[in-house]
Amino acid sequence: MAAKGGSQGKRPQRPAGSLPSMEETGSEPALSIERIVATAVELLDAEGVGGLKMRRLADRLGAGAMSLYWHVDNKEQVFDLALDSVLEYRGTPQSIEAEDWRGAIFHMLEDWRASMLRHPWSASLLPRRALGPNILGRLELLGRILSRAGVDEADLNGAIWSLWNYVMGATLTRANFDLSDEDMLAGQQRLAHLSAEYPTIERARLLLDNDWDGVFRKGLGFLLDGLVPSR
Amino acid sequence: MAAKGGSQGKRPQRPAGSLPSMEETGSEPALSIERIVATAVELLDAEGVGGLKMRRLADRLGAGAMSLYWHVDNKEQVFDLALDSVLEYRGTPQSIEAEDWRGAIFHMLEDWRASMLRHPWSASLLPRRALGPNILGRLELLGRILSRAGVDEADLNGAIWSLWNYVMGATLTRANFDLSDEDMLAGQQRLAHLSAEYPTIERARLLLDNDWDGVFRKGLGFLLDGLVPSR
DNA sequence: ACCTGAACACCGTTCAAGT
DNA sequence: ACCTGAACACCGTTCAAGT
């Protein structure tokens, strides 16, 4: 489950002739993994993880119900591909990366989180999915920057995973809690009735008062303080 | 989604007469939320999230296929209840808690993580589920200890959420990657072929060489260093 | 090579009916 | 109050067949 094949299909690479970006010009362009993945992302954005059904995806592509199965092994693979497609990273210029490692890490990890929050379904998907090329690319970049910043070879994996854990937790929590502000409110109101049992978090209004972005940056800073020796 | 009702059912509290712990004595004891939840946890442990089907759960309870729906609204509620039931915390003695706040936090959070790893399905469930009484209890305890340790009222929520994020991310990652060592191995082997593109993480053997427990404790320590003023 | 509809297996949930 | 089987709606996937 952790790191399966990336984007291999049974289908050979499509010849260079076809134009992927012709819009709905009467008849749809031919099916292709690219179109399937792009449309899957649209559908997931619009309806969430539960809204992605093979039939609806095919429908939206103007294709017959079961045509997808020629391009894709199964629904799992659609998830894998959609997830990785959303995590591309344009990267920081090498120059910045070299002189301001802290800024480079913050930039990449905040962008990671932002990318996932733009597609909230991706947060719940990522921990259970294959590591596609975009994800691996980000991990590689992270390792490189940390290494240059002075993290020992022996501590590198630990540092990478610590940051991964923090980013994943923060993003997942934020994505899910954010989906339902009313629920948070309801939860806090229920808490009020139980203030005898949960006085501290009730008084702090834990479920309401949150500067998620600020909290994220602050904790990330603390982690980096510890992980990277302050030469 | 964030914080729905805890354990209210349509069913009134069962009268105090019945014994919950009589084993399979020929005929099964009557259905009850307690039995349903306990059996759901068994099933989840044995077969994972995908293995919990209402029919199979009923089967295992020796009940007719659809009897569950009298005790429970729907499958979602079974998940909510199973999750919270697994997160009970016996707690630390007040004395320890007062003098060694750091130890108390480590104890509670490591226990939290361990409880979830004992039931790996719980990790993927938690971020999307209602906050049941056991979860709220742990958050309350965490808030209380942090507060006593000197965290400002204004910083309390941020501190709690930072720790929550870290624990959730670490546990989720560990639970999922751990499920499939072979996949990790396969992933690392695939990485070897791509060492041109991912030289750093390939060399570090990121996908293989991991002291998860140690990494968890270390990162947690760094976070606490930052979050709690070192008087 | 690429697409298609019919058909199968499976599953959550409702409902009318039992005791 | 508590349990039940039949039935419905829905969905992933296979398959034999089309072009």
Coordinates of C-alpha atoms (C1' of nucleotides) in Angstrom, one line a residue:
Chain A
M1 CA 0.0 0.0 0.0
A2 CA 2.8 2.3 0.8
A3 CA 4.7 2.7 -2.5
K4 CA 3.2 0.9 -5.4
G5 CA 3.7 1.6 -9.1
G6 CA 3.4 5.2 -10.2
S7 CA 1.7 5.8 -13.5
Q8 CA 2.3 2.7 -15.6
G9 CA -0.8 1.5 -17.5
K10 CA -1.4 -1.3 -19.9
R11 CA -1.8 1.3 -22.6
P12 CA 1.4 2.4 -24.5
Q13 CA 2.2 6.0 -24.4
R14 CA -0.1 7.9 -26.7
P15 CA 1.6 9.1 -29.9
A16 CA 2.6 12.8 -29.9
G17 CA -0.1 13.9 -32.3
S18 CA -3.2 14.4 -30.1
L19 CA -4.0 17.8 -28.5
P20 CA -4.9 17.3 -24.8
S21 CA -6.4 20.8 -24.4
M22 CA -9.2 21.0 -26.9
E23 CA -12.3 22.0 -25.0
E24 CA -15.8 20.6 -25.4
T25 CA -15.9 21.1 -29.1
G26 CA -19.0 19.2 -29.9
S27 CA -17.6 15.7 -29.7
E28 CA -15.2 15.1 -26.8
P29 CA -11.6 14.4 -27.5
A30 CA -10.5 10.8 -27.1
L31 CA -10.1 9.4 -23.6
S32 CA -6.6 9.5 -22.2
I33 CA -5.2 9.1 -18.7
E34 CA -4.5 12.8 -18.6
R35 CA -8.2 13.6 -19.3
I36 CA -9.3 11.0 -16.9
V37 CA -7.1 12.2 -14.1
A38 CA -8.0 15.9 -14.7
T39 CA -11.7 15.1 -14.6
A40 CA -11.3 13.0 -11.6
V41 CA -9.7 15.9 -9.7
E42 CA -12.6 18.1 -10.8
L43 CA -15.1 15.6 -9.5
L44 CA -13.3 15.1 -6.3
D45 CA -13.1 18.9 -5.8
A46 CA -16.8 19.2 -6.4
E47 CA -18.1 16.3 -4.4
G48 CA -15.4 14.9 -2.2
V49 CA -14.0 11.4 -1.9
G50 CA -17.5 9.9 -1.7
G51 CA -18.6 11.6 -4.9
L52 CA -16.1 9.9 -7.2
K53 CA -17.9 7.0 -8.8
M54 CA -16.6 5.3 -11.9
R55 CA -19.9 5.8 -13.7
R56 CA -20.1 9.5 -13.0
L57 CA -16.5 10.0 -14.0
A58 CA -17.2 8.3 -17.3
D59 CA -20.3 10.3 -17.7
R60 CA -18.5 13.6 -17.1
L61 CA -16.0 12.5 -19.7
G62 CA -18.7 12.0 -22.2
A63 CA -17.7 8.3 -22.5
G64 CA -19.6 5.1 -22.2
A65 CA -20.0 3.8 -18.7
M66 CA -17.2 1.3 -18.7
S67 CA -14.7 2.7 -21.1
L68 CA -12.4 3.8 -18.2
Y69 CA -11.4 0.3 -17.5
W70 CA -9.3 0.1 -20.6
H71 CA -7.1 3.0 -19.5
V72 CA -7.1 2.3 -15.8
D73 CA -6.8 -0.8 -13.7
N74 CA -9.4 0.1 -11.1
K75 CA -10.7 3.0 -8.9
E76 CA -7.7 2.8 -6.6
Q77 CA -5.4 3.8 -9.4
V78 CA -7.6 6.8 -10.2
F79 CA -7.1 7.9 -6.6
D80 CA -3.4 7.4 -6.8
L81 CA -3.0 9.4 -10.0
A82 CA -5.4 12.2 -8.9
L83 CA -3.5 12.6 -5.7
D84 CA -0.1 12.8 -7.1
S85 CA -1.2 15.1 -9.9
V86 CA -2.3 17.7 -7.3
L87 CA 1.1 17.7 -5.6
E88 CA 3.4 19.0 -8.2
Y89 CA 5.9 21.5 -6.9
R90 CA 7.5 24.1 -9.1
G91 CA 10.3 24.4 -6.6
T92 CA 12.5 27.1 -5.3
P93 CA 15.4 28.5 -7.3
Q94 CA 18.6 26.8 -6.3
S95 CA 20.1 30.1 -5.2
I96 CA 17.5 30.8 -2.5
E97 CA 17.6 27.2 -1.5
A98 CA 21.3 27.4 -0.8
E99 CA 21.5 30.5 1.2
D100 CA 18.2 30.5 3.0
W101 CA 17.5 26.9 3.9
R102 CA 14.9 27.8 6.5
G103 CA 12.9 29.9 4.0
A104 CA 13.2 27.2 1.4
I105 CA 11.8 24.5 3.7
F106 CA 9.0 26.8 4.9
H107 CA 8.1 27.6 1.3
M108 CA 7.9 24.0 0.2
L109 CA 6.0 22.7 3.2
E110 CA 3.6 25.6 3.3
D111 CA 3.0 25.1 -0.4
W112 CA 2.5 21.4 0.2
R113 CA -0.1 22.1 2.8
A114 CA -1.8 24.8 0.7
S115 CA -1.9 22.4 -2.3
M116 CA -3.7 19.8 -0.2
L117 CA -6.1 22.3 1.3
R118 CA -7.1 23.4 -2.1
H119 CA -8.2 19.8 -2.7
P120 CA -9.3 18.7 0.8
W121 CA -9.9 15.1 -0.3
S122 CA -6.2 14.8 -0.9
A123 CA -5.4 15.1 2.8
S124 CA -7.4 12.0 3.7
L125 CA -6.1 10.1 0.8
L126 CA -2.4 10.7 1.0
P127 CA -1.5 8.7 4.1
R128 CA -2.8 5.5 2.6
R129 CA -1.6 5.9 -1.0
A130 CA 1.3 5.1 -3.1
L131 CA 4.2 7.6 -3.2
G132 CA 4.0 9.1 -6.7
P133 CA 6.8 11.0 -8.4
N134 CA 5.6 14.4 -7.2
I135 CA 5.6 13.3 -3.6
L136 CA 8.9 11.6 -3.9
G137 CA 10.3 14.8 -5.5
R138 CA 9.2 16.8 -2.5
L139 CA 10.8 14.4 -0.1
E140 CA 14.0 14.4 -2.1
L141 CA 14.1 18.2 -2.1
L142 CA 13.5 18.3 1.6
G143 CA 16.3 15.8 2.2
R144 CA 18.6 17.8 0.1
I145 CA 17.9 21.1 1.9
L146 CA 18.2 19.6 5.3
S147 CA 21.4 17.9 4.4
R148 CA 22.9 21.2 3.2
A149 CA 21.7 22.9 6.3
G150 CA 23.8 20.6 8.4
V151 CA 21.7 17.7 9.4
D152 CA 23.8 14.6 9.9
E153 CA 23.4 11.7 7.5
A154 CA 22.4 9.6 10.4
D155 CA 19.6 12.0 11.5
L156 CA 18.3 12.7 8.0
N157 CA 15.6 10.2 7.8
G158 CA 14.3 11.1 11.3
A159 CA 14.2 14.7 10.4
I160 CA 12.4 14.1 7.1
W161 CA 9.8 11.9 8.8
S162 CA 9.2 14.3 11.7
L163 CA 8.4 17.1 9.3
W164 CA 6.3 14.8 7.1
N165 CA 4.3 13.7 10.2
Y166 CA 3.8 17.3 11.3
V167 CA 2.7 18.5 7.9
M168 CA 0.4 15.6 7.3
G169 CA -1.3 15.8 10.7
A170 CA -1.7 19.6 10.5
T171 CA -3.1 19.4 7.0
L172 CA -5.4 16.5 7.6
T173 CA -6.8 18.1 10.8
R174 CA -7.3 21.4 9.1
A175 CA -8.9 19.9 6.0
N176 CA -11.4 18.0 8.0
F177 CA -12.3 20.5 10.7
D178 CA -12.5 23.2 8.1
L179 CA -15.1 21.3 6.1
S180 CA -17.7 21.9 8.8
D181 CA -17.5 25.0 10.8
E182 CA -21.1 24.5 12.0
D183 CA -20.1 21.2 13.4
M184 CA -17.3 22.8 15.3
L185 CA -19.7 25.3 16.7
A186 CA -22.1 22.6 17.6
G187 CA -19.3 20.7 19.3
Q188 CA -18.3 23.7 21.3
Q189 CA -21.8 24.3 22.4
R190 CA -22.1 20.8 23.5
L191 CA -18.9 21.3 25.4
A192 CA -20.4 24.2 27.2
H193 CA -22.9 21.8 28.7
L194 CA -20.1 19.6 29.9
S195 CA -17.9 22.4 31.2
A196 CA -17.8 20.5 34.5
E197 CA -15.9 17.6 32.8
Y198 CA -13.8 19.6 30.3
P199 CA -13.3 23.0 32.0
T200 CA -9.9 23.7 30.4
I201 CA -10.7 23.2 26.8
E202 CA -14.1 24.7 27.3
R203 CA -12.7 27.9 28.7
A204 CA -10.0 28.1 26.0
R205 CA -12.7 27.6 23.3
L206 CA -10.5 25.0 21.8
L207 CA -12.9 24.1 19.0
L208 CA -13.5 27.6 17.9
D209 CA -10.6 30.0 18.3
N210 CA -8.0 28.9 15.9
D211 CA -5.4 30.7 13.8
W212 CA -4.6 27.5 11.9
D213 CA -2.0 29.0 9.6
G214 CA -0.2 30.7 12.5
V215 CA -0.2 27.6 14.6
F216 CA 1.2 25.6 11.6
R217 CA 4.1 28.0 11.1
K218 CA 4.9 28.2 14.8
G219 CA 5.1 24.5 15.4
L220 CA 7.0 24.0 12.2
G221 CA 9.6 26.6 13.4
F222 CA 9.9 24.7 16.7
L223 CA 10.5 21.5 15.0
L224 CA 13.2 23.0 12.8
D225 CA 14.9 24.6 15.7
G226 CA 15.3 21.2 17.2
L227 CA 16.0 19.2 14.1
V228 CA 18.6 21.4 12.6
P229 CA 21.7 22.2 14.7
S230 CA 22.0 25.9 15.0
R231 CA 25.6 25.9 13.8
Chain B
M1 CA -18.3 16.0 10.8
A2 CA -16.0 17.4 13.4
A3 CA -17.9 17.0 16.6
K4 CA -21.2 15.3 16.4
G5 CA -23.2 13.6 19.1
G6 CA -21.3 11.1 21.2
S7 CA -23.1 8.0 22.2
Q8 CA -26.8 8.8 22.3
G9 CA -29.0 6.2 20.7
K10 CA -32.8 6.0 20.3
R11 CA -32.6 3.1 22.8
P12 CA -33.1 4.0 26.4
Q13 CA -30.4 2.9 28.8
R14 CA -30.7 -0.8 29.4
P15 CA -31.9 -1.7 32.9
A16 CA -29.1 -2.7 35.3
G17 CA -30.1 -6.4 35.3
S18 CA -28.3 -7.9 32.3
L19 CA -24.7 -9.2 32.4
P20 CA -22.6 -7.9 29.6
S21 CA -19.8 -10.4 30.0
M22 CA -21.5 -13.7 29.7
E23 CA -19.6 -15.6 27.0
E24 CA -21.0 -17.6 24.1
T25 CA -23.2 -19.7 26.4
G26 CA -25.2 -21.5 23.8
S27 CA -27.6 -18.7 22.9
E28 CA -26.1 -15.3 22.6
P29 CA -26.9 -12.6 25.1
A30 CA -29.2 -9.9 23.9
L31 CA -27.9 -7.2 21.6
S32 CA -26.7 -4.1 23.1
I33 CA -24.6 -1.1 22.0
E34 CA -21.8 -2.4 24.2
R35 CA -21.7 -5.8 22.5
I36 CA -22.1 -4.2 19.1
V37 CA -19.2 -1.9 19.6
A38 CA -16.9 -4.5 21.1
T39 CA -17.6 -6.9 18.2
A40 CA -17.1 -4.1 15.7
V41 CA -13.6 -3.5 17.2
E42 CA -12.8 -7.2 16.9
L43 CA -13.9 -7.2 13.3
L44 CA -12.0 -4.1 12.5
D45 CA -8.9 -5.5 14.2
A46 CA -9.2 -8.6 12.2
E47 CA -10.1 -7.2 8.8
G48 CA -9.5 -3.5 8.7
V49 CA -11.8 -0.7 7.8
G50 CA -12.9 -2.4 4.6
G51 CA -13.8 -5.6 6.5
L52 CA -16.6 -4.0 8.6
K53 CA -19.9 -4.8 6.9
M54 CA -23.1 -4.5 8.7
R55 CA -24.2 -8.0 7.6
R56 CA -21.0 -9.6 8.9
L57 CA -21.1 -7.7 12.1
A58 CA -24.6 -8.9 12.7
D59 CA -23.5 -12.4 11.8
R60 CA -20.7 -12.3 14.3
L61 CA -23.1 -11.2 16.9
G62 CA -25.3 -14.2 16.2
A63 CA -28.1 -11.8 15.3
G64 CA -30.4 -11.5 12.3
A65 CA -29.0 -9.6 9.5
M66 CA -30.7 -6.3 10.1
S67 CA -31.2 -6.2 13.8
L68 CA -28.4 -3.7 14.3
Y69 CA -30.4 -0.9 12.9
W70 CA -32.6 -0.9 15.9
H71 CA -29.6 -0.1 18.2
V72 CA -27.6 2.1 15.8
D73 CA -28.5 4.8 13.3
N74 CA -26.1 3.7 10.6
K75 CA -22.6 2.4 9.9
E76 CA -21.1 5.8 10.5
Q77 CA -22.2 5.7 14.1
V78 CA -20.6 2.2 14.5
F79 CA -17.3 3.8 13.4
D80 CA -17.6 6.7 15.8
L81 CA -18.3 4.5 18.7
A82 CA -15.7 1.9 17.9
L83 CA -13.1 4.6 17.6
D84 CA -13.8 6.4 20.8
S85 CA -14.0 3.1 22.7
V86 CA -10.4 2.3 21.8
L87 CA -9.1 5.6 23.1
E88 CA -9.9 5.3 26.8
Y89 CA -7.1 6.6 29.0
R90 CA -6.6 5.5 32.5
G91 CA -4.6 8.6 33.1
T92 CA -1.6 9.5 35.2
P93 CA -1.8 10.0 39.0
Q94 CA -2.3 13.7 39.8
S95 CA 0.9 13.7 41.8
I96 CA 3.1 12.8 38.9
E97 CA 1.2 15.1 36.6
A98 CA 1.9 18.0 38.9
E99 CA 5.6 17.6 39.4
D100 CA 6.7 16.1 36.1
W101 CA 4.6 17.7 33.4
R102 CA 6.9 16.6 30.6
G103 CA 6.7 13.0 31.7
A104 CA 3.0 13.2 32.0
I105 CA 2.6 14.6 28.5
F106 CA 4.9 12.0 27.0
H107 CA 3.1 9.3 28.8
M108 CA -0.3 10.3 27.6
L109 CA 0.7 11.0 24.0
E110 CA 2.8 7.9 23.7
D111 CA -0.1 5.9 25.1
W112 CA -2.4 7.6 22.6
R113 CA -0.2 6.6 19.8
A114 CA 0.2 3.1 21.1
S115 CA -3.5 2.7 21.5
M116 CA -4.1 3.6 17.9
L117 CA -1.3 1.4 16.6
R118 CA -2.9 -1.5 18.4
H119 CA -5.9 -0.8 16.2
P120 CA -4.5 0.5 13.0
W121 CA -7.8 1.3 11.5
S122 CA -8.4 3.9 14.2
A123 CA -5.6 6.0 12.8
S124 CA -7.3 6.5 9.4
L125 CA -10.6 7.0 11.1
L126 CA -9.9 9.6 13.7
P127 CA -9.2 12.7 11.7
R128 CA -12.6 12.5 10.1
R129 CA -14.8 11.5 13.0
A130 CA -16.7 13.0 15.9
L131 CA -14.8 13.8 19.0
G132 CA -16.1 11.3 21.5
P133 CA -15.7 11.6 25.3
N134 CA -12.4 9.7 25.5
I135 CA -10.8 12.0 22.9
L136 CA -12.2 15.1 24.6
G137 CA -10.9 13.7 27.9
R138 CA -7.4 13.4 26.5
L139 CA -7.5 16.9 25.1
E140 CA -8.7 18.3 28.4
L141 CA -5.9 16.5 30.2
L142 CA -3.4 17.8 27.8
G143 CA -4.7 21.4 28.2
R144 CA -4.5 21.1 31.9
I145 CA -1.0 19.9 32.0
L146 CA 0.3 22.5 29.6
S147 CA -1.5 25.2 31.4
R148 CA 0.2 24.1 34.7
A149 CA 3.5 23.9 33.0
G150 CA 3.3 27.6 32.2
V151 CA 1.7 27.9 28.8
D152 CA -0.1 31.2 28.5
E153 CA -3.9 31.1 28.1
A154 CA -3.5 32.8 24.8
D155 CA -1.1 30.1 23.5
L156 CA -2.9 27.2 24.9
N157 CA -5.0 26.3 21.9
G158 CA -2.1 26.6 19.6
A159 CA 0.0 24.3 21.8
I160 CA -2.7 21.7 22.0
W161 CA -3.3 21.6 18.3
S162 CA 0.4 21.5 17.4
L163 CA 0.7 18.4 19.6
W164 CA -2.5 16.9 18.2
N165 CA -1.2 17.5 14.7
Y166 CA 2.1 15.9 15.3
V167 CA 0.6 12.8 17.1
M168 CA -2.0 12.3 14.4
G169 CA 0.5 12.6 11.6
A170 CA 3.0 10.3 13.2
T171 CA 0.5 7.7 14.1
L172 CA -1.3 7.7 10.8
T173 CA 1.9 7.5 8.8
R174 CA 3.3 4.7 11.0
A175 CA 0.0 2.8 10.9
N176 CA -0.2 2.8 7.2
F177 CA 3.4 2.3 6.3
D178 CA 3.7 -0.5 8.9
L179 CA 0.9 -2.4 7.4
S180 CA 3.0 -3.2 4.4
D181 CA 6.6 -3.7 4.9
E182 CA 6.9 -5.5 1.5
D183 CA 5.5 -2.5 -0.2
M184 CA 8.1 -0.3 1.5
L185 CA 10.8 -2.7 0.3
A186 CA 9.3 -2.7 -3.2
G187 CA 9.2 1.1 -3.1
Q188 CA 12.8 1.4 -2.0
Q189 CA 13.8 -1.0 -4.8
R190 CA 12.0 1.1 -7.3
L191 CA 13.7 4.1 -5.9
A192 CA 17.1 2.4 -6.6
H193 CA 16.3 2.4 -10.3
L194 CA 15.6 6.1 -10.1
S195 CA 18.6 7.1 -8.0
A196 CA 19.4 9.7 -10.6
E197 CA 16.2 11.6 -9.8
Y198 CA 16.1 11.0 -6.0
P199 CA 19.7 10.6 -5.0
T200 CA 19.4 11.9 -1.4
I201 CA 16.5 9.8 -0.2
E202 CA 17.7 6.9 -2.1
R203 CA 21.1 7.0 -0.3
A204 CA 19.5 7.6 3.0
R205 CA 17.2 4.6 2.5
L206 CA 14.3 6.7 3.6
L207 CA 11.7 4.1 3.0
L208 CA 13.5 1.4 4.9
D209 CA 15.6 2.6 7.8
N210 CA 13.3 3.9 10.4
D211 CA 13.3 3.9 14.2
W212 CA 9.7 5.1 14.3
D213 CA 9.4 5.2 18.0
G214 CA 12.6 7.1 18.5
V215 CA 11.7 9.6 15.8
F216 CA 8.4 10.1 17.4
R217 CA 9.8 10.8 20.8
K218 CA 12.5 13.1 19.5
G219 CA 10.2 15.3 17.5
L220 CA 7.8 15.4 20.3
G221 CA 10.6 16.7 22.6
F222 CA 11.5 19.4 20.1
L223 CA 7.9 20.6 19.9
L224 CA 7.6 20.7 23.7
D225 CA 10.9 22.6 23.9
G226 CA 9.4 25.3 21.7
L227 CA 5.8 25.3 23.0
V228 CA 6.5 25.4 26.7
P229 CA 8.6 28.3 28.1
S230 CA 11.6 26.8 29.9
R231 CA 10.9 28.8 33.0
Chain C
dA1 C1' -6.5 -0.4 -30.4
dC2 C1' -10.3 1.4 -28.3
dC3 C1' -15.1 1.6 -26.7
dT4 C1' -19.7 -0.3 -25.2
dG5 C1' -24.0 -2.2 -22.5
dA6 C1' -25.6 -6.1 -20.2
dA7 C1' -24.9 -8.7 -16.2
dC8 C1' -22.9 -10.1 -11.7
dA9 C1' -21.7 -9.7 -7.0
dC10 C1' -21.9 -7.0 -3.1
dC11 C1' -23.5 -3.8 0.4
dG12 C1' -26.1 -0.1 3.1
dT13 C1' -30.6 0.8 4.4
dT14 C1' -35.9 0.7 4.4
dC15 C1' -40.0 -1.5 5.5
dA16 C1' -43.7 -4.3 6.7
dA17 C1' -44.2 -7.8 9.6
dG18 C1' -43.4 -10.8 13.3
dT19 C1' -43.0 -11.8 18.8
Chain D
dA1 C1' -39.5 -3.2 23.0
dC2 C1' -36.9 -5.9 20.1
dC3 C1' -35.8 -8.7 16.1
dT4 C1' -36.4 -10.5 11.3
dG5 C1' -36.1 -11.5 6.0
dA6 C1' -37.4 -9.7 1.7
dA7 C1' -36.6 -6.0 -1.3
dC8 C1' -34.5 -1.6 -3.2
dA9 C1' -31.0 1.3 -4.8
dC10 C1' -26.4 1.7 -5.8
dC11 C1' -21.8 0.7 -7.3
dG12 C1' -17.2 -1.6 -8.8
dT13 C1' -15.9 -4.8 -12.0
dT14 C1' -16.1 -8.6 -15.7
dC15 C1' -17.1 -10.1 -20.1
dA16 C1' -18.5 -10.9 -24.7
dA17 C1' -19.1 -8.2 -28.3
dG18 C1' -18.8 -4.3 -31.2
dT19 C1' -15.8 -0.9 -34.5

